[in-house]
Coordinates of C-alpha atoms in Angstrom, one line a residue:
M120 CA 128.4 117.6 101.4
I121 CA 126.1 118.4 98.5
I122 CA 123.3 119.6 100.7
I123 CA 125.6 121.7 102.8
D124 CA 126.8 123.5 99.6
V125 CA 123.2 124.0 98.4
N126 CA 122.3 125.5 101.7
K127 CA 125.1 128.0 101.3
R128 CA 123.8 128.9 97.8
I129 CA 120.3 129.7 99.1
D130 CA 121.6 132.1 101.7
K131 CA 120.9 134.9 99.2
F132 CA 117.2 134.1 99.5
N133 CA 117.4 134.8 103.2
L134 CA 115.7 131.5 104.2
D135 CA 115.4 130.7 107.8
P136 CA 116.2 127.2 109.2
A137 CA 112.6 126.0 109.1
Q138 CA 112.3 126.9 105.5
I139 CA 115.5 125.2 104.6
I140 CA 114.4 122.0 106.3
V141 CA 111.1 122.0 104.3
L142 CA 112.9 122.6 101.1
G143 CA 115.6 120.0 101.9
F144 CA 113.0 117.3 102.5
A145 CA 111.2 118.3 99.3
S146 CA 114.4 118.1 97.3
V147 CA 115.2 114.6 98.6
I148 CA 111.7 113.4 97.8
L149 CA 112.0 114.8 94.2
I150 CA 115.3 113.1 93.6
G151 CA 113.9 109.8 95.0
A152 CA 110.8 110.0 92.9
I153 CA 113.0 110.5 89.7
L154 CA 115.1 107.5 90.6
L155 CA 112.2 105.3 91.4
S156 CA 110.4 106.2 88.2
L157 CA 113.3 104.8 86.2
P158 CA 112.6 101.4 84.5
I159 CA 115.6 99.9 86.2
A160 CA 113.8 100.3 89.5
S161 CA 110.9 98.0 88.5
K162 CA 111.2 94.2 88.0
N163 CA 108.9 94.4 85.0
G164 CA 111.3 96.8 83.3
Q165 CA 108.7 99.5 83.0
S166 CA 108.4 102.8 84.7
I167 CA 105.9 102.9 87.6
G168 CA 104.9 106.4 86.6
F169 CA 105.9 109.6 88.3
I170 CA 102.9 109.9 90.6
N171 CA 103.4 106.4 92.1
A172 CA 107.1 107.0 92.3
F173 CA 106.5 110.3 94.0
F174 CA 104.1 108.6 96.5
T175 CA 106.6 105.9 97.3
A176 CA 109.5 108.4 97.7
T177 CA 107.4 110.6 99.9
S178 CA 106.4 107.6 102.1
A179 CA 110.1 106.6 102.4
V180 CA 111.6 110.0 103.1
C181 CA 108.7 110.7 105.5
V182 CA 109.3 107.3 107.1
T183 CA 105.6 106.4 106.7
G184 CA 105.3 103.0 105.0
L185 CA 102.2 103.5 102.9
V186 CA 102.7 101.9 99.6
V187 CA 100.8 101.6 96.3
V188 CA 102.8 98.5 95.1
D189 CA 104.2 95.7 97.2
T190 CA 107.8 96.6 98.1
G191 CA 109.1 93.0 98.2
T192 CA 107.9 91.8 94.9
Y193 CA 107.7 95.0 92.7
W194 CA 111.0 96.7 93.1
T195 CA 114.4 95.5 91.9
V196 CA 117.5 95.6 94.1
F197 CA 118.2 99.1 92.7
G198 CA 114.7 100.2 93.7
K199 CA 114.9 98.7 97.1
T200 CA 118.3 100.3 97.7
V201 CA 116.9 103.7 96.7
I202 CA 114.0 103.2 99.2
I203 CA 116.2 102.2 102.1
L204 CA 118.5 105.1 101.5
L205 CA 115.5 107.5 101.4
I206 CA 114.3 105.9 104.7
Q207 CA 117.7 106.4 106.3
I208 CA 117.9 110.0 105.1
G209 CA 114.3 110.7 106.2
G210 CA 114.8 109.1 109.6
L211 CA 117.9 110.9 110.5
G212 CA 117.0 114.1 108.7
F213 CA 118.7 115.4 105.7
M214 CA 120.8 117.9 107.7
T215 CA 122.1 115.1 109.9
M216 CA 123.1 113.1 106.9
A217 CA 124.8 116.1 105.3
T218 CA 126.6 116.7 108.6
F219 CA 127.8 113.0 108.5
F220 CA 129.4 113.5 105.1
A221 CA 130.8 116.9 106.2
L222 CA 132.5 115.2 109.2
L223 CA 133.6 112.3 107.0
F224 CA 135.5 114.6 104.7
G225 CA 136.7 116.9 107.5
K226 CA 134.6 119.8 106.4
R227 CA 134.0 122.6 108.9
I228 CA 130.4 123.1 110.1
T229 CA 129.4 126.8 109.9
L230 CA 127.2 128.7 112.3
R231 CA 124.3 128.7 109.8
E232 CA 124.5 125.0 109.4
R233 CA 124.5 124.6 113.2
L234 CA 121.3 126.7 113.4
I235 CA 119.6 124.4 110.8
M236 CA 120.8 121.3 112.8
Q237 CA 119.3 122.9 115.9
E238 CA 115.9 123.3 114.2
A239 CA 116.1 119.8 112.7
L240 CA 116.9 118.1 116.0
N241 CA 114.4 120.2 118.0
Q242 CA 117.0 121.5 120.4
F243 CA 116.6 124.6 122.6
N244 CA 120.1 126.0 122.0
I245 CA 123.0 125.6 119.6
S246 CA 125.6 124.7 122.2
G247 CA 127.0 121.2 121.6
I248 CA 124.8 120.6 118.5
V249 CA 127.6 119.1 116.4
R250 CA 128.6 116.8 119.3
L251 CA 124.9 115.7 119.7
T252 CA 124.8 115.0 115.9
K253 CA 127.9 112.7 116.2
Y254 CA 126.2 110.8 119.0
V255 CA 123.0 110.5 116.9
L256 CA 124.9 109.0 114.0
I257 CA 127.0 106.6 116.2
A258 CA 123.9 105.5 118.1
T259 CA 121.8 105.1 115.0
F260 CA 124.3 102.9 113.1
A261 CA 125.1 100.9 116.2
I262 CA 121.5 100.2 117.1
E263 CA 120.6 99.3 113.4
G264 CA 123.7 97.1 113.2
I265 CA 122.8 95.2 116.3
G266 CA 119.2 94.9 115.2
A267 CA 120.3 93.5 111.8
I268 CA 122.6 90.9 113.4
L269 CA 119.8 89.7 115.6
L270 CA 117.3 89.5 112.7
A271 CA 119.8 87.6 110.6
F272 CA 119.4 84.6 113.0
K273 CA 115.9 84.3 111.7
F274 CA 116.1 85.6 108.1
V275 CA 119.3 83.9 107.0
P276 CA 118.1 80.3 107.7
K277 CA 114.7 81.1 106.1
Y278 CA 115.8 83.1 103.0
G279 CA 119.5 82.1 102.5
L280 CA 122.7 84.0 103.2
V281 CA 122.6 86.9 100.8
T282 CA 118.9 87.5 100.8
G283 CA 118.7 86.9 104.5
I284 CA 121.4 89.5 105.2
G285 CA 119.7 92.0 102.9
F286 CA 116.4 91.4 104.7
S287 CA 118.0 91.9 108.1
I288 CA 119.6 95.2 107.2
F289 CA 116.5 96.5 105.4
H290 CA 114.1 95.7 108.2
A291 CA 116.5 96.9 110.9
V292 CA 116.8 100.3 109.3
S293 CA 113.1 100.4 108.4
A294 CA 112.1 99.5 112.0
F295 CA 114.5 102.0 113.8
C296 CA 113.4 104.8 111.4
N297 CA 109.8 103.9 112.1
A298 CA 109.2 103.5 108.4
G299 CA 107.3 100.2 108.2
F300 CA 108.5 99.2 104.7
D301 CA 109.0 95.4 104.5
L302 CA 110.3 92.9 101.9
I303 CA 108.2 89.9 103.0
G304 CA 105.9 90.2 99.9
N305 CA 102.2 90.3 99.0
F306 CA 101.4 93.1 101.4
R307 CA 101.8 90.7 104.3
S308 CA 104.2 92.8 106.4
L309 CA 105.2 90.7 109.4
T310 CA 102.0 88.6 109.8
L311 CA 104.0 85.5 109.0
F312 CA 105.9 86.1 112.2
V313 CA 103.1 87.0 114.6
D314 CA 104.1 84.3 117.1
D315 CA 107.9 84.5 116.5
T316 CA 109.5 85.8 119.7
L317 CA 112.8 87.0 118.2
I318 CA 111.3 89.0 115.3
N319 CA 108.7 90.6 117.6
V320 CA 111.1 91.6 120.3
V321 CA 113.8 92.9 118.0
I322 CA 111.4 94.9 115.7
C323 CA 109.5 96.3 118.7
G324 CA 112.8 97.2 120.4
L325 CA 114.0 99.0 117.3
I326 CA 110.7 100.8 116.9
I327 CA 110.6 102.0 120.5
M328 CA 114.2 103.2 120.5
G329 CA 113.7 105.1 117.2
G330 CA 110.5 106.6 118.7
L331 CA 112.1 107.8 121.9
G332 CA 114.2 110.4 120.1
F333 CA 117.9 110.9 119.7
T334 CA 118.2 113.3 122.6
V335 CA 116.6 110.9 125.0
I336 CA 118.8 108.0 123.8
V337 CA 121.9 110.0 124.3
E338 CA 120.8 111.2 127.7
V339 CA 119.9 107.8 128.9
M340 CA 123.3 106.4 127.7
N341 CA 125.2 109.2 129.5
K342 CA 123.3 109.8 132.7
R343 CA 122.0 106.4 133.8
K344 CA 119.9 107.7 136.7
F345 CA 116.2 108.8 136.3
S346 CA 116.6 111.6 138.8
R347 CA 119.3 113.2 136.7
Y348 CA 117.3 113.2 133.5
T349 CA 115.8 116.4 132.0
L350 CA 112.1 117.0 132.3
H351 CA 111.7 116.2 128.6
T352 CA 113.4 112.8 129.0
K353 CA 111.3 111.9 132.1
L354 CA 108.1 112.8 130.3
V355 CA 109.0 110.8 127.2
L356 CA 110.0 107.7 129.2
C357 CA 106.9 107.8 131.5
I358 CA 104.3 108.5 128.8
T359 CA 105.9 105.9 126.4
A360 CA 105.6 103.3 129.1
V361 CA 102.0 104.2 129.9
L362 CA 101.0 104.1 126.3
L363 CA 102.7 100.8 125.7
V364 CA 101.1 99.1 128.7
V365 CA 97.6 100.6 128.1
G366 CA 97.8 99.8 124.4
F367 CA 98.8 96.2 125.1
F368 CA 95.9 95.5 127.5
V369 CA 93.3 97.3 125.3
V370 CA 94.3 95.4 122.1
L371 CA 94.5 92.1 124.1
V372 CA 91.0 92.5 125.5
L373 CA 89.4 93.8 122.3
E374 CA 90.9 91.2 120.0
Y375 CA 91.3 88.2 122.3
N376 CA 88.4 86.3 120.8
N377 CA 88.5 87.8 117.2
P378 CA 89.1 84.7 115.0
D379 CA 90.7 86.9 112.3
T380 CA 93.4 88.3 114.6
L381 CA 94.3 86.9 118.0
G382 CA 91.4 84.5 118.4
N383 CA 93.1 81.4 116.8
L384 CA 96.6 82.0 118.1
T385 CA 98.3 80.3 121.1
F386 CA 98.5 82.3 124.3
K387 CA 102.1 83.2 123.5
G388 CA 100.9 84.4 120.0
K389 CA 98.1 86.5 121.6
I390 CA 100.7 88.2 124.0
L391 CA 103.1 88.9 121.1
G392 CA 100.4 90.0 118.8
A393 CA 98.9 92.4 121.3
M394 CA 102.4 93.7 122.3
F395 CA 103.3 94.3 118.7
H396 CA 100.1 96.2 117.9
S397 CA 100.6 98.4 120.9
V398 CA 104.0 99.4 119.6
T399 CA 103.5 99.8 115.9
P400 CA 100.9 102.6 115.9
R401 CA 103.7 104.7 117.5
T402 CA 104.3 105.5 113.7
A403 CA 106.1 102.3 112.8
G404 CA 103.8 100.9 110.1
F405 CA 104.6 97.2 110.5
N406 CA 101.8 94.9 111.4
S407 CA 101.7 91.3 112.6
L408 CA 97.9 91.3 112.7
P409 CA 95.8 91.9 109.6
T410 CA 94.8 95.5 110.1
D411 CA 91.6 95.2 107.9
K412 CA 90.4 92.4 110.2
L413 CA 90.6 94.3 113.4
S414 CA 87.4 95.2 115.3
M415 CA 86.0 98.7 114.8
A416 CA 86.9 99.6 118.4
T417 CA 90.5 98.5 117.9
I418 CA 90.8 100.5 114.7
F419 CA 89.5 103.6 116.4
F420 CA 91.9 103.1 119.4
T421 CA 94.7 102.6 116.9
I422 CA 93.8 106.0 115.3
I423 CA 94.2 107.6 118.8
L424 CA 97.7 106.0 119.2
M425 CA 98.7 107.1 115.7
F426 CA 97.6 110.7 116.3
I427 CA 99.8 110.8 119.5
G428 CA 102.8 109.3 117.8
G429 CA 106.3 109.2 119.3
S430 CA 108.8 111.6 120.8
S431 CA 110.0 115.0 119.5
G432 CA 113.3 114.9 117.7
S433 CA 112.8 111.2 116.9
T434 CA 112.1 109.2 113.7
A435 CA 108.5 109.0 114.7
G436 CA 105.6 111.2 113.7
G437 CA 102.3 112.3 115.2
V438 CA 101.7 115.3 117.3
K439 CA 104.4 113.8 119.7
I440 CA 103.9 112.3 123.1
T441 CA 105.3 115.3 124.9
T442 CA 102.9 117.6 123.1
A443 CA 99.9 115.4 124.2
G444 CA 101.4 115.0 127.6
V445 CA 101.7 118.8 128.2
M446 CA 98.1 119.3 127.1
V447 CA 96.9 116.6 129.5
L448 CA 98.9 118.1 132.3
H449 CA 97.6 121.6 131.5
I450 CA 94.0 120.4 131.5
S451 CA 94.6 118.6 134.7
S452 CA 95.9 121.8 136.3
I453 CA 92.9 123.8 135.1
I454 CA 90.5 121.2 136.6
R455 CA 92.4 121.3 139.9
G456 CA 92.3 125.1 139.9
K457 CA 96.1 125.5 139.7
E458 CA 97.6 128.5 137.8
D459 CA 100.8 126.7 136.8
T460 CA 101.3 123.4 134.9
E461 CA 103.7 121.4 137.1
V462 CA 105.2 117.9 136.9
F463 CA 108.3 116.3 138.5
G464 CA 108.9 119.4 140.6
R465 CA 109.1 121.6 137.5
R466 CA 106.8 124.3 135.9
I467 CA 106.1 124.1 132.2
P468 CA 106.5 127.5 130.5
R469 CA 103.4 129.1 129.0
D470 CA 105.0 129.3 125.5
I471 CA 105.4 125.5 125.5
I472 CA 101.8 125.1 126.4
S473 CA 100.8 127.5 123.6
R474 CA 102.9 125.7 121.1
S475 CA 101.5 122.3 122.1
L476 CA 98.0 123.7 121.6
A477 CA 99.0 125.1 118.2
V478 CA 100.5 121.8 117.1
I479 CA 97.4 119.7 118.2
G480 CA 95.0 122.3 116.6
I481 CA 96.9 122.4 113.3
A482 CA 97.1 118.5 113.2
M483 CA 93.4 118.1 113.9
C484 CA 92.4 120.6 111.3
L485 CA 94.7 119.0 108.7
I486 CA 93.4 115.5 109.4
I487 CA 89.8 116.7 109.2
L488 CA 90.5 118.5 105.9
V489 CA 92.3 115.5 104.4
T490 CA 89.5 113.2 105.5
M491 CA 86.9 115.5 103.9
I492 CA 88.8 115.7 100.6
L493 CA 89.3 111.9 100.5
S494 CA 85.6 111.4 101.2
I495 CA 85.0 113.2 97.9
T496 CA 87.8 111.7 95.8
E497 CA 87.3 108.1 97.1
P498 CA 83.5 107.7 97.2
D499 CA 83.8 103.8 97.3
Q500 CA 85.5 103.8 100.7
D501 CA 83.9 103.9 104.0
F502 CA 84.5 106.8 106.4
L503 CA 86.5 104.9 109.0
S504 CA 88.9 103.6 106.4
I505 CA 89.4 107.1 105.0
F506 CA 89.8 108.6 108.5
F507 CA 92.3 105.8 109.4
E508 CA 94.3 106.5 106.2
A509 CA 94.4 110.2 106.7
T510 CA 95.6 109.9 110.3
S511 CA 98.2 107.2 109.3
A512 CA 99.5 109.5 106.6
F513 CA 99.7 112.6 108.9
A514 CA 101.3 110.6 111.7
T515 CA 103.7 109.0 109.3
V516 CA 102.6 105.6 110.6
G517 CA 102.1 103.5 107.4
L518 CA 99.3 101.3 108.7
S519 CA 96.4 100.9 106.3
V520 CA 93.2 98.9 106.1
G521 CA 94.0 98.2 102.5
I522 CA 92.8 101.2 100.6
T523 CA 96.2 102.7 99.7
P524 CA 96.8 100.8 96.3
T525 CA 93.2 101.7 95.2
L526 CA 93.5 105.5 95.8
S527 CA 92.8 107.8 92.8
I528 CA 95.5 110.0 91.5
V529 CA 94.2 113.0 93.4
G530 CA 94.0 110.8 96.5
K531 CA 97.6 109.7 96.2
I532 CA 98.7 113.3 95.8
I533 CA 96.7 114.4 98.9
I534 CA 98.1 111.5 101.0
S535 CA 101.6 112.4 99.7
L536 CA 101.2 116.0 100.8
T537 CA 99.8 114.8 104.2
M538 CA 102.8 112.6 104.8
F539 CA 105.1 115.4 104.0
A540 CA 103.3 117.8 106.4
G541 CA 103.3 115.2 109.1
R542 CA 107.1 114.4 108.8
V543 CA 108.3 118.0 108.6
G544 CA 105.8 119.0 111.2
P545 CA 102.8 121.4 110.9
F546 CA 104.4 123.9 113.3
T547 CA 107.7 123.9 111.3
I548 CA 105.7 124.4 108.0
A549 CA 103.7 127.3 109.6
L550 CA 107.0 128.9 110.7
A551 CA 108.5 128.4 107.2
L552 CA 105.6 130.0 105.5
A553 CA 105.2 132.9 107.9
K554 CA 108.8 134.1 107.8
Q555 CA 108.5 135.2 111.3
Q556 CA 111.9 136.9 111.3
Q557 CA 110.4 139.5 109.0
K558 CA 107.5 140.3 111.3
K559 CA 107.6 143.3 113.6
K560 CA 106.1 143.4 117.1
G561 CA 103.0 145.5 117.3
L562 CA 103.4 148.9 118.9
V563 CA 99.8 149.0 120.0
K564 CA 98.2 146.7 122.6
Y565 CA 94.4 146.7 122.8
P566 CA 92.6 146.5 126.1
Q567 CA 91.6 143.0 127.3
E568 CA 88.0 141.8 127.4
R569 CA 86.6 138.5 128.5
V570 CA 84.5 136.2 126.4
I571 CA 82.3 133.3 127.5
V572 CA 83.7 129.9 126.6
G573 CA 82.7 126.3 127.5

């Protein structure tokens, strides 16, 4: 309701949907930072300071999971409630939440608001956008509710009725939104449950469903048959399956004899640990294995998984699996000497390929720049840890090898901005800054000339 009204007020500034999305996320982060900086949010009764509050709010809204203080032991119930609300808003998108309140109070959704929703949900057209948003809200609350009920079977006996229910709801929302915030305490994440079948299966299931994307979930629920799915859904499902299987076997092989991770676990624990770590780099942020104890090869492989991320239009970050998939298919077509990029009997348009290249290029440049800056501001940290942190922030993953709490003030600000860019999307930010609707097409086209590449 409030956000809808604000959007109407900024019409006079002639902002396009991409710009409104950027400003909307920034506004939610600012409000969250103010609330988390209040003394009532901290158990010690003192303000955490605006920079740390801003970092935490950005991490929550951008569903990342990087933290400068331990979530379970530092924040009060008020602080934890603010964090989980920020996670839910960030996961669904502020326009989806605004639409939820508009529908709740019977408010009419205007054409401008539908255009913003179209941009926020990464849809190709505006037709049926309100109906899709309703499906997104229903599916989200239903999946999170089922996840919370299942987690309660483990958390209630362990932590008591009230605390157990609170833990169940918090972790269900955090997992589905791919946020990675946990309440276990002492920066342990889910390492206590590395060989617990229920916790691993439920959390992994929530992460995967959140990373598939709302469009894919709705389509799978409605169409049932793989042959009837759109090309987008087919690519998301196939690439997701490949990454999960490959990730599982790579982690299992690399860490099987590592005494600090899988080495001392039972065979069931090894399977669950490898499975969980193949899922969580898809921008979830939870970890059941101590990240700082992983082998160098596993850490680098994790960086690759984090960079790819989840699906477009989901709660996940990264460059998105369809973006990476399109580029792999395009490269394969070039190698085979084919003019068109084809898959599942369909041809992928040139503009989609160009956009994929732009997204990957911008992402790589941003990560390189952030890594370079952090190498200067955090001279005591090794390169791989800094590279891991930068990629985790951009891909809104939340995994860390332990350097987040020790970051300098400048480092925290840089990581906060990186998380914001990763959540909103480098391509969306580029569009927002460019104001492409004001650009005119050139009247002059210069002659072509070849250059030598490769």
